[in-house]
Coordinates of C-alpha atoms and ligand atoms in Angstrom, one line a residue:
X1 CA -36.6 0.0 12.0
X2 CA -37.1 0.5 8.3
X3 CA -34.5 1.2 5.6
X4 CA -36.6 3.8 3.9
X5 CA -36.5 6.1 7.1
X6 CA -32.7 5.8 7.3
X7 CA -32.4 6.8 3.6
X8 CA -34.8 9.7 4.2
X9 CA -32.9 10.9 7.4
X10 CA -29.6 10.8 5.4
X11 CA -31.2 12.6 2.5
X12 CA -32.3 15.3 4.7
X13 CA -28.8 15.7 6.3
X14 CA -29.5 14.1 9.6
X15 CA -26.8 12.3 11.7
X16 CA -27.5 8.5 11.7
X17 CA -27.5 6.8 15.0
X18 CA -25.4 3.8 15.9
X19 CA -28.5 1.6 15.7
X20 CA -29.4 2.9 12.2
X21 CA -25.8 2.3 10.9
X22 CA -25.7 -1.2 12.3
X23 CA -29.1 -2.0 10.9
X24 CA -28.0 -1.1 7.4
X25 CA -24.4 -2.6 7.5
X26 CA -25.5 -5.9 9.0
X27 CA -28.7 -6.1 7.0
X28 CA -26.8 -5.4 3.7
X29 CA -24.2 -7.9 4.4
X30 CA -26.6 -10.7 5.2
X31 CA -28.7 -9.8 2.2
X32 CA -31.9 -8.6 3.9
X33 CA -31.4 -5.0 2.5
X34 CA -31.6 -4.9 -1.3
X35 CA -29.0 -3.2 -3.6
X36 CA -31.5 -0.5 -4.6
X37 CA -32.0 0.7 -1.1
X38 CA -28.2 0.4 -0.3
X39 CA -27.6 2.4 -3.4
X40 CA -30.0 5.2 -2.4
X41 CA -28.2 5.4 1.0
X42 CA -24.8 5.4 -0.5
X43 CA -25.8 8.3 -2.9
X44 CA -27.4 10.2 0.1
X45 CA -24.0 9.8 2.0
X46 CA -22.2 10.9 -1.1
X47 CA -24.0 14.2 -1.1
X48 CA -24.6 14.7 2.5
X49 CA -21.4 13.3 4.0
X50 CA -21.2 11.7 7.4
X51 CA -19.9 13.4 10.7
X52 CA -16.6 12.0 12.3
X53 CA -18.8 10.0 14.8
X54 CA -21.0 8.5 12.0
X55 CA -17.9 7.6 10.0
X56 CA -16.3 5.8 13.0
X57 CA -19.5 3.9 13.7
X58 CA -19.8 2.9 10.0
X59 CA -16.3 1.6 10.1
X60 CA -16.8 -0.3 13.4
X61 CA -20.0 -1.9 12.0
X62 CA -18.2 -3.2 8.8
X63 CA -15.3 -4.5 11.2
X64 CA -18.1 -6.2 13.1
X65 CA -19.7 -7.7 9.9
X66 CA -16.9 -10.5 9.7
X67 CA -14.0 -12.2 11.3
X68 CA -11.4 -10.3 13.2
X69 CA -7.8 -11.3 13.4
X70 CA -7.0 -11.9 17.1
X71 CA -3.4 -10.9 17.8
X72 CA -3.8 -10.8 21.5
X73 CA -1.4 -13.7 22.0
X74 CA 1.5 -11.7 20.5
X75 CA 3.4 -9.9 23.2
X76 CA 3.8 -6.0 22.8
X77 CA 2.3 -3.3 21.0
X78 CA 1.6 -4.5 17.4
X79 CA 1.9 -1.9 14.7
X80 CA 0.6 -2.1 11.2
X81 CA 1.4 -0.1 8.1
X82 CA -0.9 0.6 5.2
X83 CA -0.3 2.3 1.8
X84 CA -3.0 3.7 -0.2
X85 CA -1.3 2.2 -3.2
X86 CA 1.6 3.1 -5.5
X87 CA 3.8 1.8 -8.3
X88 CA 7.1 0.4 -7.2
X89 CA 5.8 0.6 -3.6
X90 CA 8.2 -1.7 -1.7
X91 CA 8.2 0.4 1.5
X92 CA 6.7 -2.3 3.6
X93 CA 9.5 -4.7 2.8
X94 CA 12.0 -2.1 3.8
X95 CA 10.4 -0.7 7.0
X96 CA 9.3 -4.0 8.6
X97 CA 12.6 -5.4 9.1
X98 CA 14.0 -2.0 10.3
X99 CA 11.4 -1.4 12.8
X100 CA 11.3 -5.1 13.9
X101 CA 15.1 -5.0 14.4
X102 CA 14.4 -2.4 17.1
X103 CA 11.9 -4.6 19.0
X104 CA 8.6 -3.4 17.4
X105 CA 6.5 -6.6 16.8
X106 CA 5.1 -6.8 13.2
X107 CA 2.4 -9.3 12.4
X108 CA 1.5 -8.2 8.9
X109 CA -1.3 -9.4 6.5
X110 CA -0.6 -8.2 3.0
X111 CA -2.4 -8.5 -0.4
X112 CA -1.7 -9.5 -4.0
X113 CA -1.5 -6.8 -6.7
X114 CA -4.2 -6.2 -9.2
X115 CA -4.1 -3.9 -12.2
X116 CA -1.2 -1.6 -12.3
X117 CA 0.0 -1.6 -8.7
X118 CA 2.0 -4.7 -7.4
X119 CA 1.3 -6.6 -4.2
X120 CA 3.8 -7.2 -1.4
X121 CA 2.9 -11.0 -1.6
X122 CA 3.8 -11.2 -5.2
X123 CA 7.2 -9.5 -4.6
X124 CA 7.9 -12.0 -1.7
X125 CA 6.9 -14.9 -3.8
X126 CA 9.7 -14.1 -6.2
X127 CA 11.9 -15.6 -3.5
X128 CA 12.2 -19.3 -4.1
X129 CA 10.2 -21.2 -1.4
X130 CA 8.8 -18.3 0.4
X131 CA 5.5 -19.3 2.0
X132 CA 2.7 -16.8 2.9
X133 CA 0.3 -19.4 3.8
X134 CA 1.1 -19.9 7.5
X135 CA -1.4 -21.2 10.0
X136 CA -2.5 -18.7 12.5
X137 CA -0.5 -20.6 15.3
X138 CA 2.7 -20.6 13.1
X139 CA 2.2 -16.8 12.3
X140 CA 1.8 -15.9 16.0
X141 CA 4.7 -18.1 17.1
X142 CA 7.0 -16.5 14.5
X143 CA 6.1 -13.0 15.7
X144 CA 6.6 -14.0 19.2
X145 CA 9.9 -15.6 18.5
X146 CA 11.5 -13.4 15.8
X147 CA 9.4 -10.2 15.8
X148 CA 8.3 -10.4 12.2
X149 CA 6.0 -12.5 10.1
X150 CA 3.8 -11.9 7.0
X151 CA 0.7 -13.8 5.7
X152 CA -1.6 -13.5 2.8
X153 CA -5.1 -12.3 3.5
X154 CA -7.2 -15.0 5.2
X155 CA -10.6 -15.2 6.6
X156 CA -13.7 -13.1 6.0
X157 CA -12.5 -9.7 7.0
X158 CA -15.0 -6.8 6.7
X159 CA -17.3 -8.5 4.2
X160 CA -19.6 -5.5 4.4
X161 CA -16.9 -3.5 2.8
X162 CA -16.3 -5.9 0.0
X163 CA -20.0 -5.9 -0.9
X164 CA -20.5 -2.2 -0.5
X165 CA -17.2 -1.4 -2.5
X166 CA -18.6 -3.5 -5.4
X167 CA -21.9 -1.5 -5.2
X168 CA -20.1 1.8 -5.0
X169 CA -18.2 0.9 -8.1
X170 CA -21.3 0.7 -10.2
X171 CA -23.3 3.5 -8.6
X172 CA -20.9 6.4 -8.9
X173 CA -20.3 6.6 -5.1
X174 CA -16.7 5.5 -4.8
X175 CA -15.4 9.0 -4.5
X176 CA -16.9 9.9 -1.1
X177 CA -14.2 10.7 1.6
X178 CA -16.0 9.1 4.4
X179 CA -16.9 6.1 2.4
X180 CA -13.2 5.7 1.2
X181 CA -11.8 6.4 4.7
X182 CA -14.2 3.9 6.3
X183 CA -13.6 1.3 3.7
X184 CA -9.8 1.4 4.0
X185 CA -9.9 1.4 7.8
X186 CA -12.3 -1.3 8.3
X187 CA -10.0 -3.7 6.6
X188 CA -7.0 -2.5 8.6
X189 CA -8.8 -2.5 12.0
X190 CA -10.0 -6.2 11.3
X191 CA -6.4 -7.1 11.1
X192 CA -6.0 -6.6 14.8
X193 CA -3.0 -4.4 15.3
X194 CA -2.9 -1.8 18.1
X195 CA -1.5 0.9 16.0
X196 CA -1.6 1.8 12.2
X197 CA 0.8 4.0 10.2
X198 CA -0.7 5.0 7.0
X199 CA 1.2 6.0 4.0
X200 CA -1.2 8.2 2.0
X201 CA 0.1 8.8 -1.5
X202 CA -0.6 12.0 -3.4
X203 CA 0.4 13.0 -7.0
X204 CA -0.4 12.0 -10.5
X205 CA 0.0 8.2 -9.7
X206 CA -2.1 8.3 -6.6
X207 CA -5.8 7.9 -5.9
X208 CA -5.6 11.4 -4.4
X209 CA -4.1 13.7 -7.1
X210 CA -3.5 16.7 -4.9
X211 CA -2.2 17.4 -1.4
X212 CA -5.5 18.9 -0.2
X213 CA -7.5 15.9 -1.0
X214 CA -4.9 13.5 0.4
X215 CA -4.8 15.6 3.6
X216 CA -8.5 15.4 4.0
X217 CA -8.5 11.6 3.4
X218 CA -5.6 11.2 5.9
X219 CA -7.3 13.3 8.6
X220 CA -10.6 11.3 8.1
X221 CA -8.6 8.0 8.5
X222 CA -6.6 9.2 11.5
X223 CA -9.9 10.3 13.1
X224 CA -11.5 7.0 12.5
X225 CA -8.6 5.1 13.9
X226 CA -8.2 7.1 17.0
X227 CA -12.0 7.0 17.8
X228 CA -11.8 3.3 17.6
X229 CA -8.8 3.1 19.9
X230 CA -6.1 2.5 17.5
X231 CA -3.2 4.8 17.6
X232 CA -3.2 6.0 14.0
X233 CA -0.9 8.3 12.1
X234 CA -0.7 9.2 8.5
X235 CA 2.4 10.2 6.5
X236 CA 1.5 11.9 3.2
X237 CA 4.1 11.0 0.5
X238 CA 4.9 11.7 -3.1
X239 CA 3.5 9.5 -6.0
X240 CA 4.3 11.7 -9.0
X241 CA 6.6 9.0 -10.2
X242 CA 7.2 5.4 -9.3
X243 CA 9.0 4.7 -6.1
X244 CA 12.7 3.9 -6.4
X245 CA 14.2 2.7 -9.6
X246 CA 12.6 -0.8 -9.8
X247 CA 9.0 -1.7 -10.8
X248 CA 8.2 -5.4 -10.9
X249 CA 8.6 -8.2 -8.4
X250 CA 12.1 -9.8 -8.2
X251 CA 13.7 -6.5 -9.2
X252 CA 11.8 -4.8 -6.4
X253 CA 13.1 -7.3 -3.8
X254 CA 16.5 -6.7 -5.1
X255 CA 16.0 -2.9 -4.6
X256 CA 14.8 -3.6 -1.0
X257 CA 18.1 -5.5 -0.3
X258 CA 20.1 -2.6 -1.8
X259 CA 18.4 -0.2 0.6
X260 CA 18.9 -2.4 3.6
X261 CA 22.5 -2.7 2.5
X262 CA 22.9 0.9 2.9
X263 CA 22.5 2.2 -0.7
X264 CA 21.0 5.6 -0.4
X265 CA 18.2 5.5 -2.9
X266 CA 16.7 9.0 -2.2
X267 CA 12.9 8.8 -2.2
X268 CA 12.9 5.2 -0.9
X269 CA 15.1 6.0 2.0
X270 CA 13.5 9.2 2.9
X271 CA 9.9 7.8 2.8
X272 CA 11.1 4.6 4.6
X273 CA 12.6 6.5 7.5
X274 CA 9.6 8.8 7.9
X275 CA 7.1 5.8 8.0
X276 CA 9.5 3.6 10.2
X277 CA 10.0 6.5 12.7
X278 CA 6.1 6.8 13.1
X279 CA 5.8 3.1 13.6
X280 CA 8.5 3.2 16.4
X281 CA 6.6 6.1 18.0
X282 CA 3.3 4.5 17.7
X283 CA 4.8 1.5 19.4
X284 CA 6.4 3.4 22.1
X285 CA 9.9 2.1 21.8
X286 CA 10.9 5.7 21.3
X287 CA 9.4 8.8 22.3
X288 CA 11.6 11.2 20.6
X289 CA 11.4 11.3 16.8
X290 CA 15.1 12.1 16.2
X291 CA 16.1 9.3 18.5
X292 CA 13.8 6.9 16.5
X293 CA 15.2 8.1 13.2
X294 CA 18.8 7.7 14.3
X295 CA 18.3 4.2 15.6
X296 CA 16.7 3.3 12.4
X297 CA 19.6 4.7 10.3
X298 CA 21.9 2.6 12.6
X299 CA 19.8 -0.5 11.9
X300 CA 20.9 -0.2 8.3
X301 CA 24.5 0.8 9.1
X302 CA 25.1 -2.0 11.4
X303 CA 23.3 -4.7 9.3
X304 CA 20.7 -5.5 12.0
X305 CA 17.8 -4.6 9.5
X306 CA 19.3 -6.7 6.7
X307 CA 19.9 -9.6 9.2
X308 CA 16.3 -9.4 10.1
X309 CA 15.1 -9.5 6.5
X310 CA 17.3 -12.5 5.9
X311 CA 15.9 -14.2 9.0
X312 CA 12.4 -13.5 8.0
X313 CA 12.9 -15.1 4.5
X314 CA 14.3 -18.1 6.1
X315 CA 11.6 -18.4 8.8
X316 CA 9.0 -18.5 6.0
X317 CA 10.8 -21.1 3.9
X318 CA 12.4 -18.8 1.5
X319 CA 16.0 -19.0 0.2
X320 CA 17.9 -16.5 2.4
X321 CA 21.0 -16.6 0.1
X322 CA 19.2 -14.2 -2.3
X323 CA 20.2 -11.4 0.3
X324 CA 23.9 -12.1 -0.4
X325 CA 23.5 -12.8 -4.1
X326 CA 20.3 -11.2 -5.6
X327 CA 21.3 -13.0 -8.9
X328 CA 19.6 -16.1 -7.4
X329 CA 16.2 -14.3 -7.8
X330 CA 14.3 -15.1 -10.9
X331 CA 16.0 -13.6 -14.1
X332 CA 14.4 -12.5 -17.4
X333 CA 15.3 -13.8 -20.7
X334 CA 14.5 -10.6 -22.8
X335 CA 15.5 -7.0 -22.3
X336 CA 14.9 -3.8 -24.2
X337 CA 16.6 -0.4 -23.5
X338 CA 14.0 2.5 -23.9
X339 CA 15.6 5.5 -25.6
X340 CA 13.4 8.7 -26.2
X341 CA 13.9 10.9 -29.2
X342 CA 14.2 14.0 -27.0
X343 CA 16.8 15.4 -24.7
X344 CA 16.4 17.7 -21.6
X345 CA 15.2 17.0 -18.1
X346 CA 12.6 14.6 -16.9
X347 CA 9.5 16.4 -15.5
X348 CA 7.2 13.5 -15.3
X349 CA 7.1 9.7 -15.1
X350 CA 3.4 8.8 -15.0
X351 CA 3.4 6.0 -12.4
X352 CA 0.1 4.4 -13.8
X353 CA 1.7 4.1 -17.3
X354 CA 4.8 2.5 -16.0
X355 CA 2.6 0.1 -13.8
X356 CA 0.6 -0.7 -17.0
X357 CA 3.7 -1.3 -19.0
X358 CA 5.0 -3.6 -16.3
X359 CA 1.6 -5.3 -16.3
X360 CA 2.0 -6.0 -20.1
X361 CA 5.4 -7.3 -19.5
X362 CA 3.9 -10.1 -17.2
X363 CA 4.7 -8.5 -13.8
X364 CA 1.1 -7.9 -12.7
X365 CA -2.3 -9.5 -13.2
X366 CA -5.2 -8.1 -15.2
X367 CA -7.5 -10.5 -13.7
X368 CA -7.4 -12.0 -10.2
X369 CA -6.1 -15.5 -11.0
X370 CA -3.6 -14.5 -13.8
X371 CA -0.1 -15.9 -13.4
X372 CA 2.8 -13.6 -12.7
X373 CA 6.3 -13.7 -14.3
X374 CA 8.3 -12.7 -11.3
X375 CA 11.4 -11.9 -13.4
X376 CA 9.6 -9.3 -15.4
X377 CA 9.6 -5.6 -14.8
X378 CA 11.1 -2.2 -15.6
X379 CA 14.3 -0.4 -14.4
X380 CA 14.0 3.3 -14.4
X381 CA 17.7 4.7 -14.9
X382 CA 16.4 8.3 -14.7
X383 CA 13.9 9.8 -12.3
X384 CA 12.2 13.3 -12.2
X385 CA 14.9 16.2 -12.3
X386 CA 17.5 13.9 -14.1
X387 CA 19.0 15.2 -17.4
X388 CA 18.7 13.0 -20.5
X389 CA 21.0 13.1 -23.4
X390 CA 19.7 12.2 -26.9
X391 CA 19.8 8.5 -27.4
X392 CA 20.4 7.7 -23.8
X393 CA 18.4 4.8 -22.3
X394 CA 16.0 6.2 -19.7
X395 CA 14.6 2.7 -18.6
X396 CA 15.1 -1.1 -19.3
X397 CA 12.1 -3.4 -19.7
X398 CA 12.6 -7.0 -19.2
X399 CA 10.6 -10.3 -19.2
X400 CA 10.7 -14.0 -19.7
X401 CA 8.8 -13.3 -23.0
X402 CA 9.6 -11.1 -25.9
X403 CA 9.2 -7.4 -25.1
X404 CA 6.0 -6.3 -26.8
X405 CA 5.5 -2.9 -28.6
X406 CA 2.5 -2.3 -26.3
X407 CA 4.8 -2.3 -23.3
X408 CA 7.3 -0.1 -25.0
X409 CA 4.6 2.3 -26.2
X410 CA 3.0 2.5 -22.8
X411 CA 6.3 3.2 -21.1
X412 CA 7.2 5.9 -23.7
X413 CA 3.8 7.6 -22.9
X414 CA 4.9 7.9 -19.3
X415 CA 7.6 10.5 -19.8
X416 CA 7.5 14.3 -19.9
X417 CA 10.8 16.0 -21.0
X418 CA 11.4 19.6 -21.0
X419 CA 14.4 21.9 -21.6
X420 CA 14.9 23.2 -18.2
X421 CA 15.1 21.4 -14.8
X422 CA 11.9 20.9 -12.7
X423 CA 11.5 21.9 -9.0
X424 CA 12.8 19.5 -6.5
X425 CA 10.3 17.0 -5.2
X426 CA 9.4 16.9 -1.7
X427 CA 9.1 13.1 -0.9
X428 CA 7.5 13.4 2.5
X429 CA 4.8 16.2 2.4
X430 CA 3.3 16.1 5.9
X431 CA 2.4 14.0 8.9
X432 CA -1.2 14.0 10.3
X433 CA -1.6 12.8 13.9
Ligands
URA1 N1 -9.5 1.7 -1.4 C1 -10.4 0.9 -0.7 O1 -10.0 -0.1 0.0 N2 -11.7 1.4 -0.5 C2 -12.0 2.6 -1.1 O2 -13.1 3.0 -1.0 C3 -11.0 3.2 -1.9 C4 -9.8 2.6 -2.1

């Protein structure tokens, strides 16, 4: 087989065979195929697309390019959840104890944050002692005994994707639907769960800015998952503003605890219930959507989700007393109330600008091995639709360090204020099965 023939076939709009896809993916991963030929094929895929069958094969081949997490020793149907990335996105920390308290085993591998979006691991590490570096045996034992454990990314999962993503980044081929979908799904599938619930974000702060593009991406990912025998569902949710009121790390954990204690934080609760319901259905613990939703609401009302979260923290070496007393989480030294010189109604809070401002405060990392200030972040006192009086604080910025003018300016940029109220936001747009 010759790489040039594969490139020409795709350039001419042909469907690639299983053997051709494997030849390319494995050959590129092990360095036998040079970047210039891989780039040419990526560009041909960018213009000619891939059929659902090709996209599934492409994904499977990327999964096969490296290690796979073997969760077969965990009893029951394991369900994973993935978000395409958002600011203030703490949904994983809310839904995992909820569904786990209903008997759905959760063996989750999560990542760290880079750039303007935070990572679940960084949020958890704001809890004193919390350990994400479990051995595989400890991880499996915790899930079997307690139904929930979470580790950092280990092993060499989908190395083909890592290499191809870097190449796409410099060859103008990131924005191809089959390439994005196969990239995300290859990493998820390598994590070994039986079912996957995808939270596909749409809006100004999301990778997919409009609902149509988000729906296309969701359909493509669901099709890949189901073709590769993973029960896959996508929930399309709003990312026109950060999720909830807290953006940072320790303050996001505090907000998770508030939701699990029954505080009805609108967008967080609505989206969490939608995702958690799909996780229960994918596992099979419930077959009826309403029954699942009611049981999840009850898991908050009767404290079982909160107890599960507390047990989870304690199992992984963290200080569980933060649940009863969130003031034990890292506290900032400096605060600044942001007031705008306009009054009216909030029409927009650009999630990306809020994420950047939080990064400037020390809550995120600009480079992979930067240190994080877990106490740093932003509290949004007002969300889209809220009225603002002149001189009223719309947000508070906080950090261990002095609050810089660059963080204040960035956060100020995030707001759009108009004189009349905006339309109400639909937090959950649609579900793709
Ligand atoms: N996220 C990924 O993991 N891959 C893409 O291609 C785009 C976003």
